Tab-separated table of C-alpha atoms in Angstrom:
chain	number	residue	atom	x	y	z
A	1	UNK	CA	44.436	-1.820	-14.238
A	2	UNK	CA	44.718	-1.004	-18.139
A	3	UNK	CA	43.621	2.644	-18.720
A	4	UNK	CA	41.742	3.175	-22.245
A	5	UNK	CA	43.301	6.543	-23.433
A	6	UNK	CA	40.350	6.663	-25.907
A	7	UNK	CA	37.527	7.287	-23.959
A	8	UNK	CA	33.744	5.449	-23.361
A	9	UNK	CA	30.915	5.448	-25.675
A	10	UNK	CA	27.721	5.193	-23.815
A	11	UNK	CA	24.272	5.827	-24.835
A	12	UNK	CA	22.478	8.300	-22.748
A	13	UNK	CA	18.438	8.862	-23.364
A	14	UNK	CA	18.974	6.924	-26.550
A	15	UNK	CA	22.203	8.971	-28.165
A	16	UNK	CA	26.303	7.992	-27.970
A	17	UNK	CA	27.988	9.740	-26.763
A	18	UNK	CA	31.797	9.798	-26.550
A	19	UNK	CA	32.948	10.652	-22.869
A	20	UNK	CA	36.474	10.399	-20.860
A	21	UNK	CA	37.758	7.721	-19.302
A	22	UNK	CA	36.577	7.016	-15.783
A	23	UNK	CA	33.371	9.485	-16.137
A	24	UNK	CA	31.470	9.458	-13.300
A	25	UNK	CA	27.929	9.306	-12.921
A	26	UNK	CA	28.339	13.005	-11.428
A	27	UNK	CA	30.596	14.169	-14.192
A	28	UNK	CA	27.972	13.012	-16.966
A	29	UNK	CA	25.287	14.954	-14.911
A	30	UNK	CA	27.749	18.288	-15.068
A	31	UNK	CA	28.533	17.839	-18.157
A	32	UNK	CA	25.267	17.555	-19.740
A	33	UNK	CA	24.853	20.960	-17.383
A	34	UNK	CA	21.960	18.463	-16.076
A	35	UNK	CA	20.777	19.492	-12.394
A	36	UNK	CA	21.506	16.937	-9.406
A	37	UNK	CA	17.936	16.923	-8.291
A	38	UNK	CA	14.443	16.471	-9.841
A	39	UNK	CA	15.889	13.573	-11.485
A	40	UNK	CA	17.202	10.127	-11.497
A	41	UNK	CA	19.500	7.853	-13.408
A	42	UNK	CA	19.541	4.076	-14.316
A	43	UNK	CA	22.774	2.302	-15.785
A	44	UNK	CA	21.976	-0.612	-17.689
A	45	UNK	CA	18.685	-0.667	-16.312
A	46	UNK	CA	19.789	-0.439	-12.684
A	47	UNK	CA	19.146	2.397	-10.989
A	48	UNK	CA	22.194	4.387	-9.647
A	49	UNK	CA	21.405	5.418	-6.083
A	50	UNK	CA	21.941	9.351	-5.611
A	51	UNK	CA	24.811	8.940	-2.957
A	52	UNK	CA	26.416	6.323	-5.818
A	53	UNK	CA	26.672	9.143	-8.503
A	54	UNK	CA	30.578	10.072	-7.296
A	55	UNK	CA	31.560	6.541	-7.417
A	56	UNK	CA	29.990	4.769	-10.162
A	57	UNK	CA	32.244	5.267	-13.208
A	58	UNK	CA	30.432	4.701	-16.765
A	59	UNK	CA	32.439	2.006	-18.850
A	60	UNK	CA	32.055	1.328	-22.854
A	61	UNK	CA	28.931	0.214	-24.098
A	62	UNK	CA	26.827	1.500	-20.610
A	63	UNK	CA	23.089	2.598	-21.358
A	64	UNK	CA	21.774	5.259	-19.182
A	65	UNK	CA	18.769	6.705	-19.056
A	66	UNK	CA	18.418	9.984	-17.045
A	67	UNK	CA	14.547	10.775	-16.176
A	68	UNK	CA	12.629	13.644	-14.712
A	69	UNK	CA	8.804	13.949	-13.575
A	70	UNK	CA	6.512	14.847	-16.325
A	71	UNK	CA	2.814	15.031	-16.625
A	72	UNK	CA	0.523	12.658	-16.831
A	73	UNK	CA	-2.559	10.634	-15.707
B	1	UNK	CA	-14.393	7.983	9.509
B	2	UNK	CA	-15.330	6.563	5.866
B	3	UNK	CA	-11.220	5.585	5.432
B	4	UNK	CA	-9.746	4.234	1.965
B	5	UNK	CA	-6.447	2.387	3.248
B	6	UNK	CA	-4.797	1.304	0.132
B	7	UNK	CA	-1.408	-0.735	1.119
B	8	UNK	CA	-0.643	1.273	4.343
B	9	UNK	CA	-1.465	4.842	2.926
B	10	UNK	CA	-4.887	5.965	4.485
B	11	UNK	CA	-6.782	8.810	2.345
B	12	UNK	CA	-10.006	10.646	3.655
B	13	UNK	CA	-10.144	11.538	-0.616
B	14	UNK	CA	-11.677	8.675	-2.779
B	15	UNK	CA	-10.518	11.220	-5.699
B	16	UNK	CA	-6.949	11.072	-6.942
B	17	UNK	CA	-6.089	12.940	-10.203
B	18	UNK	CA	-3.774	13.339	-12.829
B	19	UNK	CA	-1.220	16.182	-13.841
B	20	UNK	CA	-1.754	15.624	-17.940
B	21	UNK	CA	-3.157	18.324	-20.583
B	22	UNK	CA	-3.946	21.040	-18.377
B	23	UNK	CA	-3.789	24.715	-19.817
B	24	UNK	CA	-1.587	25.774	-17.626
B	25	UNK	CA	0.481	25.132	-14.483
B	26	UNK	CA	-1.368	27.421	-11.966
B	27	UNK	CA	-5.027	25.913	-13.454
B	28	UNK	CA	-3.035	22.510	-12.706
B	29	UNK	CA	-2.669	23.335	-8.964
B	30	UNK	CA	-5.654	25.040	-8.327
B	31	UNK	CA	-7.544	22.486	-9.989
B	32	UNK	CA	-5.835	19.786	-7.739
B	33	UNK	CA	-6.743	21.843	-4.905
B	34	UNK	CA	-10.446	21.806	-6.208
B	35	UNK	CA	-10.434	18.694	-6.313
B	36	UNK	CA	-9.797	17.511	-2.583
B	37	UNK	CA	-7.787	14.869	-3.774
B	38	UNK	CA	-4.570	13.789	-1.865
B	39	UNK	CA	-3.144	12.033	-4.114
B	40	UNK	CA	-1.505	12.671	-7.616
B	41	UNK	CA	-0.291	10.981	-10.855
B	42	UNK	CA	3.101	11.687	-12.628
B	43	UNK	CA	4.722	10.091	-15.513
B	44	UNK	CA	8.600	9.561	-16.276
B	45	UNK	CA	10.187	10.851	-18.920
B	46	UNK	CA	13.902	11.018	-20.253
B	47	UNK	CA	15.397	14.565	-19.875
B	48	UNK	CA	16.041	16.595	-22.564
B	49	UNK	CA	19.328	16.552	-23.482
B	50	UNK	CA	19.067	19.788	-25.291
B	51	UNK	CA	17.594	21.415	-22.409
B	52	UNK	CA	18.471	19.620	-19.478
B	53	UNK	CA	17.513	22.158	-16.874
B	54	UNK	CA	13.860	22.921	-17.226
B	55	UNK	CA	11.641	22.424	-13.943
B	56	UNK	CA	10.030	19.486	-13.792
B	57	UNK	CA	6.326	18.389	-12.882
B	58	UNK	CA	7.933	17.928	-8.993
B	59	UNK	CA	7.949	21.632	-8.994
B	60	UNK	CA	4.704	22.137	-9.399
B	61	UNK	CA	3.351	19.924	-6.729
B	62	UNK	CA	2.674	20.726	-3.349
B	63	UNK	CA	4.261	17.432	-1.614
B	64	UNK	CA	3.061	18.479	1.868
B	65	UNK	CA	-0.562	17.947	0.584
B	66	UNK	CA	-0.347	15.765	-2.468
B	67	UNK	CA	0.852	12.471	-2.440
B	68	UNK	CA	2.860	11.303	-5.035
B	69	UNK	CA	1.883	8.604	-7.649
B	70	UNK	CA	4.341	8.059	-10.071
B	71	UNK	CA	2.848	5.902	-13.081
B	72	UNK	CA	4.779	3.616	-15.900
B	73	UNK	CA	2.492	5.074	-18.955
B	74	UNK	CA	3.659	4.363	-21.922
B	75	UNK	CA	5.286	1.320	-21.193
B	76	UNK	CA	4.572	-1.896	-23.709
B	77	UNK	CA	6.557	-4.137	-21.744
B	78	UNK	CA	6.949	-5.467	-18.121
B	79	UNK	CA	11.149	-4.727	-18.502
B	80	UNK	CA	10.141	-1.269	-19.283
B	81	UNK	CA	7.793	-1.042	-16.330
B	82	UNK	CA	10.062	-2.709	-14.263
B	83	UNK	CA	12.864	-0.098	-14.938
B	84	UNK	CA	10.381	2.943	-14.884
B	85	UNK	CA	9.011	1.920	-11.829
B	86	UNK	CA	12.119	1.871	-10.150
B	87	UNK	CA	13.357	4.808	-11.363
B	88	UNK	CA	10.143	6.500	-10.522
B	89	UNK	CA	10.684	5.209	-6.713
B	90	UNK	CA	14.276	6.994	-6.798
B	91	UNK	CA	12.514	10.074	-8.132
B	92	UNK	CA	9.571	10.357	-6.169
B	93	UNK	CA	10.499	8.876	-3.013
B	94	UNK	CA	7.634	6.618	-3.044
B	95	UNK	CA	7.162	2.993	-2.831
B	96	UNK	CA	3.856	3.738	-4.458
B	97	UNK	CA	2.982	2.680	-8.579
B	98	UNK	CA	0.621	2.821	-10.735
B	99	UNK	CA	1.620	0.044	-12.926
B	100	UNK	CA	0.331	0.625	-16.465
B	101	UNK	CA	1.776	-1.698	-19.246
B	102	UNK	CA	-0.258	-0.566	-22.266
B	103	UNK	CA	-1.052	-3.426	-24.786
B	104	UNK	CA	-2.714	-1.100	-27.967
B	105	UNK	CA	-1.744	2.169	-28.756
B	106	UNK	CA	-5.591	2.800	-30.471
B	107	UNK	CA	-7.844	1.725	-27.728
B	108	UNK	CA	-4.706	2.027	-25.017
B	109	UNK	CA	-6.068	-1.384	-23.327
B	110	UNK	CA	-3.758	-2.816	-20.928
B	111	UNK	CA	-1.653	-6.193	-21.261
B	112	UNK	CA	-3.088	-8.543	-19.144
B	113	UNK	CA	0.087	-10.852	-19.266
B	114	UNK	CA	2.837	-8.134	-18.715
B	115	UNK	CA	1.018	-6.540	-16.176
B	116	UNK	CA	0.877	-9.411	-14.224
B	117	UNK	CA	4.454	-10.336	-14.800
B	118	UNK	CA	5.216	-6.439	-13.741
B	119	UNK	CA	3.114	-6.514	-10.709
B	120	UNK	CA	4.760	-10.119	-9.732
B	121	UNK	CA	8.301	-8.348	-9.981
B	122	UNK	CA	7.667	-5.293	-8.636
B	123	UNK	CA	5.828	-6.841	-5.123
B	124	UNK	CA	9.164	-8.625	-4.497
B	125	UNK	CA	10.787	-5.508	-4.979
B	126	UNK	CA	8.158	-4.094	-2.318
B	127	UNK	CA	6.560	-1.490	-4.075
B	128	UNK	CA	3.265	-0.628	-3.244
B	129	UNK	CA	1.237	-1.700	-6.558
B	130	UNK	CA	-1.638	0.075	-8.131
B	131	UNK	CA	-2.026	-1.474	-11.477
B	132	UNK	CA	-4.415	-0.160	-14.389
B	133	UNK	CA	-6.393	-2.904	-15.388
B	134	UNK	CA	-8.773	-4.330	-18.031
B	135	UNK	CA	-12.478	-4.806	-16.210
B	136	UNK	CA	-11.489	-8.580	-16.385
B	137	UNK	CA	-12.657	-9.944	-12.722
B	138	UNK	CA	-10.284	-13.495	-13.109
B	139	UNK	CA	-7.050	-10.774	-14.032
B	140	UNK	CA	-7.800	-8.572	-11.059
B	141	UNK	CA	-8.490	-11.663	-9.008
B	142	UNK	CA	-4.880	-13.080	-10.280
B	143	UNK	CA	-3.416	-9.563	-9.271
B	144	UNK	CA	-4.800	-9.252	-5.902
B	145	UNK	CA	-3.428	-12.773	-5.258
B	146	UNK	CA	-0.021	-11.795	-6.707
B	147	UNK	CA	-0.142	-9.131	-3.845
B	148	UNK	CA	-1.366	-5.574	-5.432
B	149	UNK	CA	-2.533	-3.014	-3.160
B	150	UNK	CA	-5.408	-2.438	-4.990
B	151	UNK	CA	-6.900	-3.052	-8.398
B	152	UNK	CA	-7.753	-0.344	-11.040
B	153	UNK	CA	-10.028	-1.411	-14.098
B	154	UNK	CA	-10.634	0.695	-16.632
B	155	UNK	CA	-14.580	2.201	-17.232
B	156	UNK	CA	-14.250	3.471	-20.746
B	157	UNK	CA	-10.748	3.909	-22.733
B	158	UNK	CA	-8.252	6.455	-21.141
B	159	UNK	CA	-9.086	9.570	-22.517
B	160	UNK	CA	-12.386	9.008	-23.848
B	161	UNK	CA	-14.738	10.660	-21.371
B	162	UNK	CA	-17.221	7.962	-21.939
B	163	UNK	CA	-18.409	7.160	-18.888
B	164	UNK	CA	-18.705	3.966	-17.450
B	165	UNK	CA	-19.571	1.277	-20.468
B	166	UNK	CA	-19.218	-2.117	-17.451
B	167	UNK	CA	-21.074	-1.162	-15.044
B	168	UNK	CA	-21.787	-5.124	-14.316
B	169	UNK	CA	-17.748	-5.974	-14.663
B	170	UNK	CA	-16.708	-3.153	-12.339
B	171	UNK	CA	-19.658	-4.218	-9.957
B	172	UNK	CA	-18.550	-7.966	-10.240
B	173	UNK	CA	-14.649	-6.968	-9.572
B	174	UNK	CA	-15.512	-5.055	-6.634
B	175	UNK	CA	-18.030	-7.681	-4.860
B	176	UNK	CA	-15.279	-9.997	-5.673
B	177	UNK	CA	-12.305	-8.347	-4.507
B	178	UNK	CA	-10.867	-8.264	-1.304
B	179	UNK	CA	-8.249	-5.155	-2.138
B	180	UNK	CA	-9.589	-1.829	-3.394
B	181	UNK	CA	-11.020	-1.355	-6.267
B	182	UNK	CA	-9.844	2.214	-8.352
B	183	UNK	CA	-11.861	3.054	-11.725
B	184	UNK	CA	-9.135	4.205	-13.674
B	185	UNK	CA	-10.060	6.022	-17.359
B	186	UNK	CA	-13.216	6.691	-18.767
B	187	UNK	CA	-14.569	9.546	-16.745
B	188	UNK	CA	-15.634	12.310	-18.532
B	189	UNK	CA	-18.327	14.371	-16.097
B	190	UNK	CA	-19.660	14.415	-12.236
B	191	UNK	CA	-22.682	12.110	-13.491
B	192	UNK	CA	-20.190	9.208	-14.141
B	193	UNK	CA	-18.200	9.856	-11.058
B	194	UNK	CA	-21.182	9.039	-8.954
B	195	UNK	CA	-22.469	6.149	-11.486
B	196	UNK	CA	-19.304	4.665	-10.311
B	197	UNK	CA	-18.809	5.362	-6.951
B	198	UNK	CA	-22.323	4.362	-6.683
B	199	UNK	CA	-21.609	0.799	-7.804
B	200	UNK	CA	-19.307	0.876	-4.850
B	201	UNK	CA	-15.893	1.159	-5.684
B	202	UNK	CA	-13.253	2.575	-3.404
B	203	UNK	CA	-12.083	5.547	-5.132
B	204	UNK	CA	-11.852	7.022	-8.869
B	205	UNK	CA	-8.786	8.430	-10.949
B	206	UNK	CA	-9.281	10.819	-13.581
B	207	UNK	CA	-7.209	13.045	-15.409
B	208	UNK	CA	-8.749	14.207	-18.642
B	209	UNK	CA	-12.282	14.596	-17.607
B	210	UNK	CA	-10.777	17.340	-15.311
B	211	UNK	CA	-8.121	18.444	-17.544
B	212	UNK	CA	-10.114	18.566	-20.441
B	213	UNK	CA	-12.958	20.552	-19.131
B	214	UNK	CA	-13.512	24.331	-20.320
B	215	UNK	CA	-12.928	25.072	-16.319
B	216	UNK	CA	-10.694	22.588	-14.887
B	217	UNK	CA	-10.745	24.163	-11.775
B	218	UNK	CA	-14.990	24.471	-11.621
B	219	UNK	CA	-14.529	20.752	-12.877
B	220	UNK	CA	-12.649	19.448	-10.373
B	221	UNK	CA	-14.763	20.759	-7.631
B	222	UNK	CA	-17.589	18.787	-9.422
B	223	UNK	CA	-15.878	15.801	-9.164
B	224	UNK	CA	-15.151	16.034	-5.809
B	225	UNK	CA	-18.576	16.585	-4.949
B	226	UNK	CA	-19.391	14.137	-7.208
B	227	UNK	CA	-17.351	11.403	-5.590
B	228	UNK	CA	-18.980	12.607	-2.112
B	229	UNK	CA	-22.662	12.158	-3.590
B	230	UNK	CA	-21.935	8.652	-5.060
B	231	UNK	CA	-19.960	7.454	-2.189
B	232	UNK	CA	-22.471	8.542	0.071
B	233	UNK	CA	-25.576	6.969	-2.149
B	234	UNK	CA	-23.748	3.576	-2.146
B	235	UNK	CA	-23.375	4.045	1.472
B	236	UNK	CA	-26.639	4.756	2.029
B	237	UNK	CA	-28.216	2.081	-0.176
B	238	UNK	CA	-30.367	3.132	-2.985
B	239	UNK	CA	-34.222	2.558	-2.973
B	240	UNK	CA	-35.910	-0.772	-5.348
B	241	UNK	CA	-36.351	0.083	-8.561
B	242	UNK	CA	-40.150	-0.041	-9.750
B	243	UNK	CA	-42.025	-0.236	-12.644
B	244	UNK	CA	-44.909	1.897	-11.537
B	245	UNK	CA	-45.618	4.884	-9.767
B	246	UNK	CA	-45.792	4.747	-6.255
B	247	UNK	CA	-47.204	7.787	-4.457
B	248	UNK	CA	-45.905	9.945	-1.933
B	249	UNK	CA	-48.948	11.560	-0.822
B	250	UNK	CA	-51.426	9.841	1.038
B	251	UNK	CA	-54.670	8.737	-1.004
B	252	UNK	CA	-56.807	8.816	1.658
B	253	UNK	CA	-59.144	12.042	2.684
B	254	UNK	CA	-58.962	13.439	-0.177
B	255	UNK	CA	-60.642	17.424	-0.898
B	256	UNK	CA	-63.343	17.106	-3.428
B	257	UNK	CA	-65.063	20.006	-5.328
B	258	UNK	CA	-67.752	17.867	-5.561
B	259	UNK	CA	-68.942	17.126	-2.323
B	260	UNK	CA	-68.453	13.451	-3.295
């Protein structure tokens, strides 16, 4: 499997962002110092089940949206 | 037991009510509590990436009493629902939607065609579907056959307070529907809670007319009772309608200072 020293750009809520190769789902979450609950993540408009966020690895050109509850009617 | 089953979630509240534009938090939840209801709306929103770890609206429900349902406002597109709506079912842990695909951003009327396309999607996905509806009966006739749990026309734009403008519509929609019928948006006091519950729908939503109120919480508890009194009037069957008067008191033996 061909590594790719330079990273993954993915677009999270909208912005790139530049993150290391073989980021997990988990990983982003840290590193956004986002919490593990109270929210919920789709890649490329699928969602990423909770128990998937240690596996699922972001690659190039992923869009993510991370959502929380707000209010509303 | 007067029971509204909508999908297989039974209420004993024909009130459900929003979490938007209250003052405050703690007027939020007391205001909820007010308001009997057992079920509430939330909306989904992207984090904020410069502030990731605020609390969200989840912590400021009380899940053992309040239902959760999640809504898709703010969506212009089924795709967008689509996604929402699942995300919202991660979130929430609900199979429960209020499907709301916004077609205007003045008047925030629905669209007819993406909703439909939504609610198609998202009932082979086997969520439990709520959608917010124009008060068009041959659309909430095409989304009861598509399979929505219930249907939820709209009484006055969302927001407005206006009170219900259709009464005929929402009365034709609900003698022709076989699924629930919700008014969603439009009202803005207790008087057009009962106007509509009196036509005979199954339940209201609100959010502004309680939010928006000087006293939510003294609000809320109106609407509650409101929803009570109108529920119980259309149960009850209102008298004819007359031109004239029609006396109370008996005209015969009348007192006369006459003698006559």
């Amino acid at each position: 499997m061909a590594s790719n020293d330079d990273g993954v750009k993915a677009t999270i809520n909208g912005e790139i962002h530049e993150l290391p190769d073989g980021t997990t789902v988990a990983q982003l979450l840290e590193q956004l110092g986002a919490p593990r609950s109270g929210i919920a993540v789709a890649r490329n408009a699928r969602v990423v089940r909770r128990a998937e966020f240690e596996t699922q690895r972001l690659a190039d050109g992923d869009l993510v949206e991370i959502i929380k509850a707000v209010a509303g009617g | 037991m007067d029971t509204l089953n909508i999908g297989t979630y039974a209420f004993q509240s024909r009130l459900i009510v929003g979490t938007g534009k209250y003052p405050s938090m703690d007027v939020m939840r007391a205001a909820h509590e007010a308001s009997g209801a057992e079920m509430v709306t939330v909306a989904i929103r992207r984090i904020n990436l410069d502030d990731p770890t605020g609390k969200t609206m989840l912590d400021y429900i009380d899940r053992t009493k309040l239902r959760l349902l999640p809504n898709t406002a703010g969506c212009y597109s089924a795709k967008d629902a689509i996604l929402t709506a699942h995300l919202a079912r991660e979130l929430c842990e609900t199979d429960l939607i209020k499907l709301e695909v916004i077609g205007d951003p003045d008047t925030l009327h629905p669209d007819s065609r993406e909703t439909l396309a939504a609610a198609e999607a998202l009932i082979a996905d086997g969520f439990t579907v709520l959608p917010y509806i124009g008060d068009d009966p041959v659309v909430c006739k095409q989304l009861e056959e598509l399979g929505c749990a219930a249907v939820m026309p709209l009484a006055a734009p969302i927001g407005s307070g206006l009170g219900v403008c259709n009464p005929y519509t929402i009365r034709i929609i609900k003698e022709r529907a076989k699924i629930p019928v919700i008014v969603d948006a439009g009202v803005g006091t207790a008087s057009d809670a009962a106007i509509a519950m009196e036509l005979g729908v199954d339940a209201l939503l609100m959010n502004t007319g309680i939010a928006a109120a000087k006293d939510s919480v003294l609000m809320a508890s109106a609407m509650r009772n409101a929803v009570i009194a109108g529920r119980q009037a259309f149960l009850a069957g209102r008298m004819e309608k007359r031109l004239y008067a029609n006396a109370s008191s008996p005209m015969r033996d009348l007192i006369s200072s006459t003698g006559a």
